[in-house]
XYZ file of C-alpha atoms in Angstrom:
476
model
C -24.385 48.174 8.842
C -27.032 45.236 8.705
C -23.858 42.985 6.868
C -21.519 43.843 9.675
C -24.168 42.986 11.896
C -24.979 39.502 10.584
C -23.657 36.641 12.419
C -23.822 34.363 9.371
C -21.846 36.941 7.637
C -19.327 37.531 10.245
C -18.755 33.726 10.984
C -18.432 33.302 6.485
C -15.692 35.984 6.404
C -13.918 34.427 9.741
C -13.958 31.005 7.872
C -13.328 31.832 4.377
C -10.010 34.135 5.742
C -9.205 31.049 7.573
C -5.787 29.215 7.167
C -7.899 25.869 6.415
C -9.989 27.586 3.426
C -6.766 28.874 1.873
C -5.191 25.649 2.008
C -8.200 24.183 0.257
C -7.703 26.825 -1.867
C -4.205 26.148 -2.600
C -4.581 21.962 -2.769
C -7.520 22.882 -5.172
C -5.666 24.897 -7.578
C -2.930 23.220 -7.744
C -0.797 23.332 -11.000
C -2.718 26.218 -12.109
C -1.075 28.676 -9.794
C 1.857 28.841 -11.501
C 0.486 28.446 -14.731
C -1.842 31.487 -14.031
C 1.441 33.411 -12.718
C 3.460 32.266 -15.906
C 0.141 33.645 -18.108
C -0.023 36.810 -16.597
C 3.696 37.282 -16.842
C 3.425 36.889 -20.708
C 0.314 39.715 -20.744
C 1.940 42.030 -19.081
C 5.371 41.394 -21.184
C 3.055 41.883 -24.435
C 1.456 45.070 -22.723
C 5.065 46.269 -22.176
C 6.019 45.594 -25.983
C 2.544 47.462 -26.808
C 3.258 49.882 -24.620
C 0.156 50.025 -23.398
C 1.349 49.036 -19.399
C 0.655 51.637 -16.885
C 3.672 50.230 -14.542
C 7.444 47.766 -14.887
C 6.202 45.510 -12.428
C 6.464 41.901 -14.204
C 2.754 41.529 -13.646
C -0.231 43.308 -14.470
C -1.987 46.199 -11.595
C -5.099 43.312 -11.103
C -2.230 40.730 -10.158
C 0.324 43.314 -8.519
C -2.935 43.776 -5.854
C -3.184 39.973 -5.272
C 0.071 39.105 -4.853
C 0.404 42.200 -2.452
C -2.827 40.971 -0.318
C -1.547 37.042 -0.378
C 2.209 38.375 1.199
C 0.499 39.057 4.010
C -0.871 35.431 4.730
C 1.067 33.230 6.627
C 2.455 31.002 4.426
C 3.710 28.756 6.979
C 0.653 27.621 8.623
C -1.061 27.506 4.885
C 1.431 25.159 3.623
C 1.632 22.839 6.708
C -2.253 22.808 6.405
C -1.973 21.757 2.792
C 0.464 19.309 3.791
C -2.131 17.674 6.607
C -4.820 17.479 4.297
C -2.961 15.883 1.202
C -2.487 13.199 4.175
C -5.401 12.587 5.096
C -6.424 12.686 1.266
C -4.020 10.174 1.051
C -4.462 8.005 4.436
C -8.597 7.869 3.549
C -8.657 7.589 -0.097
C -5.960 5.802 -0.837
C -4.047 3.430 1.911
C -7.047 2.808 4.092
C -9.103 2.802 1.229
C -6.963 -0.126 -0.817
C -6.031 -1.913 2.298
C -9.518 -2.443 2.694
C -10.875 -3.734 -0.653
C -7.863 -6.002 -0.581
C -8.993 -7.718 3.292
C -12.481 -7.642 1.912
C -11.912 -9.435 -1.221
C -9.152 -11.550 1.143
C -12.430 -12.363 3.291
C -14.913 -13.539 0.760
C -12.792 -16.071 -0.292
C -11.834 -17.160 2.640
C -15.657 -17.556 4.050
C -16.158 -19.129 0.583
C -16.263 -22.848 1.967
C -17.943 -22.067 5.569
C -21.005 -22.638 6.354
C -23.279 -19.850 6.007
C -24.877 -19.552 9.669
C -21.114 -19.029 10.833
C -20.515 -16.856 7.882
C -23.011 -14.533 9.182
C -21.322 -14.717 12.701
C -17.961 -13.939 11.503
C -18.673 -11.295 9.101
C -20.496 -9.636 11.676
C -17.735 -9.420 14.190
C -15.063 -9.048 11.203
C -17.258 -5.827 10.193
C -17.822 -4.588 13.856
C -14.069 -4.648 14.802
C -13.680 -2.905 11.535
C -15.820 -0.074 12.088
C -14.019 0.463 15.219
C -11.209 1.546 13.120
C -10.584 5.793 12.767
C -10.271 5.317 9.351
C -11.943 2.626 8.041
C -15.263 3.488 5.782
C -19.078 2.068 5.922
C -19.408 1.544 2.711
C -17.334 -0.849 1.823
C -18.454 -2.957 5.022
C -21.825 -2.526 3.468
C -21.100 -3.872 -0.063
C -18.749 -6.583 1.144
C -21.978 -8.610 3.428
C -23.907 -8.086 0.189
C -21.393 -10.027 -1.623
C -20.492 -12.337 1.041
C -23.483 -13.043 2.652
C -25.838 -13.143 -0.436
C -22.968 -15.539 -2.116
C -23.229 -18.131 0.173
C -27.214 -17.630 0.334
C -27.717 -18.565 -3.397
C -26.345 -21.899 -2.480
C -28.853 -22.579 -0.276
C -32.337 -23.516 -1.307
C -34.265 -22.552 2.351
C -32.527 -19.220 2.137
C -31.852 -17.999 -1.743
C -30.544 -14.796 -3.260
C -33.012 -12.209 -2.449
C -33.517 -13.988 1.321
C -29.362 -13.891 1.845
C -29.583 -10.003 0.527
C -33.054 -9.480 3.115
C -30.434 -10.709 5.766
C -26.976 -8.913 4.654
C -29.294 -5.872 4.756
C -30.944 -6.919 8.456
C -26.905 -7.713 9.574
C -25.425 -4.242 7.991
C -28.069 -2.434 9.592
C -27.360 -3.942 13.396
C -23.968 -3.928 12.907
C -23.956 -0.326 12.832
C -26.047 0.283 15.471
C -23.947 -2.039 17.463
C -20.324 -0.136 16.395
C -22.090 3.175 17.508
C -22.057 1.458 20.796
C -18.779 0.378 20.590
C -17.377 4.118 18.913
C -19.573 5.955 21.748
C -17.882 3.949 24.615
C -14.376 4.936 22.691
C -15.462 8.458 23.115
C -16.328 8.060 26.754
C -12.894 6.992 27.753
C -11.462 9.530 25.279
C -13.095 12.254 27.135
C -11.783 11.514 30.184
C -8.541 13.346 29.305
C -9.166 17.221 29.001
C -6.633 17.741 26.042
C -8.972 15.702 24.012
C -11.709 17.346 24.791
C -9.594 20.805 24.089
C -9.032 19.130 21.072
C -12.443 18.260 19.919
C -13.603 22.123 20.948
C -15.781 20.995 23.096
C -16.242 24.228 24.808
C -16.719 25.968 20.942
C -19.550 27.091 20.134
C -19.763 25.293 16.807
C -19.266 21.938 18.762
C -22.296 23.080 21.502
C -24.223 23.674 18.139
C -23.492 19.968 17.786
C -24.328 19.017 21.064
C -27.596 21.288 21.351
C -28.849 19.551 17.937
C -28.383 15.708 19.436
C -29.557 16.315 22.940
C -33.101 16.531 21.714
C -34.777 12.829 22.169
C -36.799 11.040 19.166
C -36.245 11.127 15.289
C -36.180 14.658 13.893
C -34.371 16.003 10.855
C -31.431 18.400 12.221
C -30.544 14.945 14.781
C -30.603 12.701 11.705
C -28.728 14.516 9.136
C -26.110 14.760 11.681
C -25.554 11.383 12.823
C -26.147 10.058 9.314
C -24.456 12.345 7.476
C -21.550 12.890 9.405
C -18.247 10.644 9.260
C -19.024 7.192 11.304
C -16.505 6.871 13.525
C -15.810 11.137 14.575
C -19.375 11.402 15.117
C -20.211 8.314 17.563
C -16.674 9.238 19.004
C -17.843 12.607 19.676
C -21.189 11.609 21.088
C -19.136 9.653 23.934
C -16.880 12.480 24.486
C -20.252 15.078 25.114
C -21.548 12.039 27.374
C -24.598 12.264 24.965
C -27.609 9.675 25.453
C -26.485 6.584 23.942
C -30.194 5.715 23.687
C -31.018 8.594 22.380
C -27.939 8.201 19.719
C -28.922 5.003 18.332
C -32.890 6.414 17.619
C -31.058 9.275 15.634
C -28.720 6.457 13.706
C -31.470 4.241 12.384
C -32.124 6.055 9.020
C -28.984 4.851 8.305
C -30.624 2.114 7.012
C -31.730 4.453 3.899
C -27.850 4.643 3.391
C -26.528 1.236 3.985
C -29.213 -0.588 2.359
C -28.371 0.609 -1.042
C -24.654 -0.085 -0.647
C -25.960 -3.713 0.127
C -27.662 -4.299 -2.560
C -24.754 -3.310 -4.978
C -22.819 -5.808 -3.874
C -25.678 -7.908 -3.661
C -25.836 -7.431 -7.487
C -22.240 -7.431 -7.748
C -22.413 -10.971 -6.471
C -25.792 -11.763 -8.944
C -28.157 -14.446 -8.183
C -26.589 -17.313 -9.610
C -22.704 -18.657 -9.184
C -20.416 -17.363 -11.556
C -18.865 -20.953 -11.671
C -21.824 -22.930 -12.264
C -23.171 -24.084 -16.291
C -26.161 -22.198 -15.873
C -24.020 -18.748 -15.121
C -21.738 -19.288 -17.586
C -24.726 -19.282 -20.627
C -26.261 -16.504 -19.104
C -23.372 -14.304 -18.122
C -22.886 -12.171 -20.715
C -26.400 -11.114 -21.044
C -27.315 -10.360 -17.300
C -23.525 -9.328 -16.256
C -24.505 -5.676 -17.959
C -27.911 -5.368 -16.061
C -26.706 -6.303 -12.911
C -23.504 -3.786 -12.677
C -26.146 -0.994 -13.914
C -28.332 -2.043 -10.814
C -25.325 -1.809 -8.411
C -23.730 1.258 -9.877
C -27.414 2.895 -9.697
C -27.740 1.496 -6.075
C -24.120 3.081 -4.919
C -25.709 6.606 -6.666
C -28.332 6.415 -4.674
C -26.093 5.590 -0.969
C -24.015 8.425 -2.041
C -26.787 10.816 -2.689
C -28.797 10.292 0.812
C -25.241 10.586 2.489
C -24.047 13.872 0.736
C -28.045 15.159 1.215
C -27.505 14.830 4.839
C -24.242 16.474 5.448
C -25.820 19.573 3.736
C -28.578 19.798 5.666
C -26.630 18.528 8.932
C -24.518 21.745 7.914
C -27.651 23.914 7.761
C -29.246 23.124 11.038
C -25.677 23.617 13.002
C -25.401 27.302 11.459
C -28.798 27.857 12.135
C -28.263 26.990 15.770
C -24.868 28.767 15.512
C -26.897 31.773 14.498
C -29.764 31.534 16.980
C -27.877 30.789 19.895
C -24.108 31.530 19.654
C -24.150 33.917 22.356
C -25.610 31.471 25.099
C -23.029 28.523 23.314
C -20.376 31.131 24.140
C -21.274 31.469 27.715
C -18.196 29.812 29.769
C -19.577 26.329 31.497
C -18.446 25.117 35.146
C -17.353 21.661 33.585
C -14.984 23.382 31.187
C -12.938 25.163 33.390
C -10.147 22.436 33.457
C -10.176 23.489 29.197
C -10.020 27.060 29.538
C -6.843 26.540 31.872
C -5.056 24.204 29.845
C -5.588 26.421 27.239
C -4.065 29.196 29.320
C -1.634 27.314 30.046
C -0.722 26.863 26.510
C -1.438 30.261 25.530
C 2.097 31.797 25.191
C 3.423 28.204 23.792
C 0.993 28.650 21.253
C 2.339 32.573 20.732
C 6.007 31.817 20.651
C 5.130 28.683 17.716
C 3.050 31.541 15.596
C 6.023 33.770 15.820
C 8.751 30.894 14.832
C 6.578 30.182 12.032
C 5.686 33.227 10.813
C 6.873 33.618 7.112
C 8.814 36.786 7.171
C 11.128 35.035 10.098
C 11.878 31.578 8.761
C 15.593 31.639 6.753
C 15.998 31.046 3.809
C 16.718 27.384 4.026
C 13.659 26.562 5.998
C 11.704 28.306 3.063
C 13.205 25.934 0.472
C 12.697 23.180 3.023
C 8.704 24.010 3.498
C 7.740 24.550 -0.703
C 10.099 21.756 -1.609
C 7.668 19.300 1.300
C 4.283 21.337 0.020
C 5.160 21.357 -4.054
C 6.238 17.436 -3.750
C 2.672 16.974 -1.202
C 0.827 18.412 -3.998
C 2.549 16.627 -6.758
C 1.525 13.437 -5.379
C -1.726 14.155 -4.584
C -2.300 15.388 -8.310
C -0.988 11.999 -8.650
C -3.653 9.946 -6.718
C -6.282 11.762 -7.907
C -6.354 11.761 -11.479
C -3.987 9.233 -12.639
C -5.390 6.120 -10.575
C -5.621 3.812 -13.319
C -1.815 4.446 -13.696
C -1.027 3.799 -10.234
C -3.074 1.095 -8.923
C -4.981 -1.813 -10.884
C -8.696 -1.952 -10.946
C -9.184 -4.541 -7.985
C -12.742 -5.261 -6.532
C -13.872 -6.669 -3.262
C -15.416 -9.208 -5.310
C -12.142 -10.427 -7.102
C -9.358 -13.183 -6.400
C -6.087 -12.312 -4.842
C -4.507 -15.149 -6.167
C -6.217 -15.104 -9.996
C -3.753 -13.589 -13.063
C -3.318 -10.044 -13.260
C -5.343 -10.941 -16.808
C -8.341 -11.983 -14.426
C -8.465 -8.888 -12.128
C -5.919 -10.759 -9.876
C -3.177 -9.992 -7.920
C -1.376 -12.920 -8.458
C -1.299 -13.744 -5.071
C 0.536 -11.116 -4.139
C -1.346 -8.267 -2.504
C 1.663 -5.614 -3.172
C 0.501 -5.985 -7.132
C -2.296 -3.842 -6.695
C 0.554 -1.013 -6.917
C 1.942 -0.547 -10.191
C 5.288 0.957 -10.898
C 4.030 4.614 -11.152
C 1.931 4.104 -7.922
C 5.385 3.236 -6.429
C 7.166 6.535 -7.648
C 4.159 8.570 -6.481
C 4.607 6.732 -2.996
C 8.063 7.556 -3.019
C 7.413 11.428 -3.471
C 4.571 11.368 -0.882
C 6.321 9.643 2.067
C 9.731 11.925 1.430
C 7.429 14.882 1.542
C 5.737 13.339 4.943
C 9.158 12.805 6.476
C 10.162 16.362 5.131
C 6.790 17.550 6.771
C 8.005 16.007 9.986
C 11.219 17.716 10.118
C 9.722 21.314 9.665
C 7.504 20.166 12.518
C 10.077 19.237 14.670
C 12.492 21.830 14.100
C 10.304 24.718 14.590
C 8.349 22.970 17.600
C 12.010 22.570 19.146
C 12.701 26.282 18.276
C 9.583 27.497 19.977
C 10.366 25.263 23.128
C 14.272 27.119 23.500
C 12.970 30.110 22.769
C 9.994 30.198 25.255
C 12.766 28.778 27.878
C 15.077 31.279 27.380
C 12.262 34.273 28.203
C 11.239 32.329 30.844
C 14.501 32.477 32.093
C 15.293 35.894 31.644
C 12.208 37.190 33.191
C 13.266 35.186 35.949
C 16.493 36.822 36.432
C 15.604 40.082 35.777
C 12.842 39.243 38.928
C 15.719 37.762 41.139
C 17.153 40.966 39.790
C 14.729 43.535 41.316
C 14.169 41.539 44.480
C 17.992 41.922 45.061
C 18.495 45.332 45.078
C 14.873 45.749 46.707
C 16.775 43.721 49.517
C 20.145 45.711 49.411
C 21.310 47.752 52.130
C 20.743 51.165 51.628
C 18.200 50.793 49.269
C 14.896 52.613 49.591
C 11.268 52.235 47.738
């Protein structure tokens, strides 16, 4: 009785029987699903010879109940799910993520011969429109103005090393104040159109959690952890949607400097105090090169540690306020009307696509179609993850587009960085993404006609009635 009556329980077993868990389940698993099924298929064959198998099923009674409870999922929506995340695996970690490194290292040498007053100017407006980009990631801003602000520092005697990495860390640290500015006034246009909102769950209670946490003013831990550990651009983005204090936003985003600062300093020491090119570099390089990639991997450890600390705590304070308060964040809100209609609106849209897509109903063609798209989604993305070295050479923001492939180069070709089995994994991934799209259009198509047609025939059968309501004769 007390477990049913938990709301942390009740909210657990609602998310872990979620269709976004058991993708994650599926993408994480992976190539051991069918190894498990192939492994169990063996025991029970072995049980069979034994005869020690209670049953002729081709798998054991533990796996007979699994399989039986997993039939029931819909299969579907899991393996479109599996297909969205795989891209965005694959649009954060990998294309965004190269593009990136390659216009960083692009820009360093570029700024290499300007002067470094107006180096300062353009990296910071280079960075800014940068961070205004969905997908684009902090960190690498971060430990690109440590290498290309502290590189043309060391040149100058008033300034130095240590003063260019004082100011790369002083620049970093405004420039993301300044793109919360620019993300938060993104959000405030955004939220002018009610699907977006719908589509950010604004009226949700696990949103209001969000937007209970950041309406309190000053520096406070639940505040922090969410606008420092949460994803730079959603979270400024959804701050402008809520029509949130900006003030009050930017006092909750200055611990960020705990999180940037580190990130500057690695490429600070990625750089090193002295120019690689000079005499005095070149006799010292091989003993100091070692230290100063141990300071800057040890520096990166540290970003990434204060970042994942504050996404788990951010994620503890918005259950706790889930938990405290869900029924008033439930409560429907005056301003939100304009949701719950479009919502109603889109109700039986929404019914007719579950039932297209519902497993049992799909032929047997569109079944081939969907676990040929997911199987090839997941193939790839095994792919990316743990054969990188294969795929892509080691390129740095640090390094030379146009030095030898020998040299960490590209040869002045950016398209390099992709080696030939990066290009057969691309080719599987973007036939499964146009595969994806089919399915998507096809069934959304299917919904459409089929929602029409009801419409239509509810329709006549009302023109129907009112006819021979209106008939001579006819009495009610």
């Amino acid at each position: 009785s007390t477990l049913k009556d938990s709301k942390i329980l009740r909210s657990l077993v609602v998310l872990a029987t979620s269709d976004w868990v058991r993708a994650m389940l599926v993408m994480g698993f992976n190539v051991m699903i069918p190894f498990s099924l192939l492994t169990n298929l063996l025991n029970q064959k072995v049980r069979k010879m034994r005869g020690v198998a209670t049953s002729n099923s081709m798998f054991t009674e533990g796996a007979d109940k699994v399989i039986e409870h997993i039939a029931t999922w819909n299969w579907a929506s899991i393996f479109t799910k599996v297909n969205w995340l795989v891209i965005a695996f694959w649009t954060l970690q990998v294309g965004v993520a190269k593009i990136t490194v390659v216009f960083l290292s692009w820009l360093n040498e570029a700024l290499q011969q300007v002067e470094f007053e107006l180096v300062t100017i353009i990296f910071f407006v280079i960075g800014y429109l940068m961070f205004l980009l969905p997908p684009v990631p902090g960190i690498p801003v971060y430990i690109c103005s440590g290498i290309i602000i502290t590189a043309r520092a060391r040149s100058r005697d008033d300034v130095g090393f240590w003063g260019g990495t004082i100011i790369a860390i002083s620049v970093s640290f405004v420039l993301k104040l300044a793109a919360v500015c620019g993300q938060y006034m993104i959000g405030v246009f955004m939220g002018k159109s009610v699907k977006v909102q719908q589509l950010v769950a604004v009226d949700k209670v696990f949103t209001r959690s969000i937007e209970k946490i950041l309406k309190t003013r000053g520096l406070n831990l639940p505040k922090v952890s969410v606008l420092v550990g949460g994803p730079d651009w959603p979270t400024s983005v959804l701050c402008g949607i809520l029509r949130l204090s900006l003030f009050q936003c930017i006092i909750g985003t200055t611990p960020v400097i705990l999180v940037s600062s580190p990130c500057v300093l690695a490429g600070a020491f990625i750089s090193g105090p002295e120019d690689a090119r000079s005499n005095t570099a070149e006799a010292s390089s091989e003993g100091s090169d070692t230290m100063w990639a141990t300071m800057a991997s040890s520096m990166l450890a540290a970003s990434a540690a204060c970042q994942l600390a504050s996404g788990v705590i951010a994620m503890y304070y918005i259950q706790e306020v889930v938990y405290k308060y869900s029924d008033d964040l439930a409560k429907p809100r005056p301003e939100h009307e304009k949701i719950a209609q479009l919502t109603q609106q889109e109700a039986a849209y929404v019914e007719m696509y579950r039932n297209v897509t519902s497993w049992p109903r799909l032929s047997q063609k569109i079944r081939c179609l969907v676990l040929l798209t997911t199987c090839s989604m997941l193939a790839s993305f095994f792919i990316f993850l743990f054969m990188d070295e294969a795929c892509f050479r080691s390129f740095e923001t640090n390094d030379s587009i146009g030095a030898t492939k020998e040299h960490n180069g590209l040869d002045g070709n950016v398209l390099n960085i992709v080696k030939m089995p990066g290009w057969a994994a691309h080719a599987l991934f973007f036939s499964a993404c146009a595969l994806h799209c089919m399915f998507l259009q096809t069934m959304a198509r299917r919904a459409a006609a089929r929602l029409r047609d009801e419409q239509e025939a509810s329709d006549a059968s009302a023109e129907s009635v009112a006819a021979l309501a209106d008939a001579p004769g006819t009495s009610m």
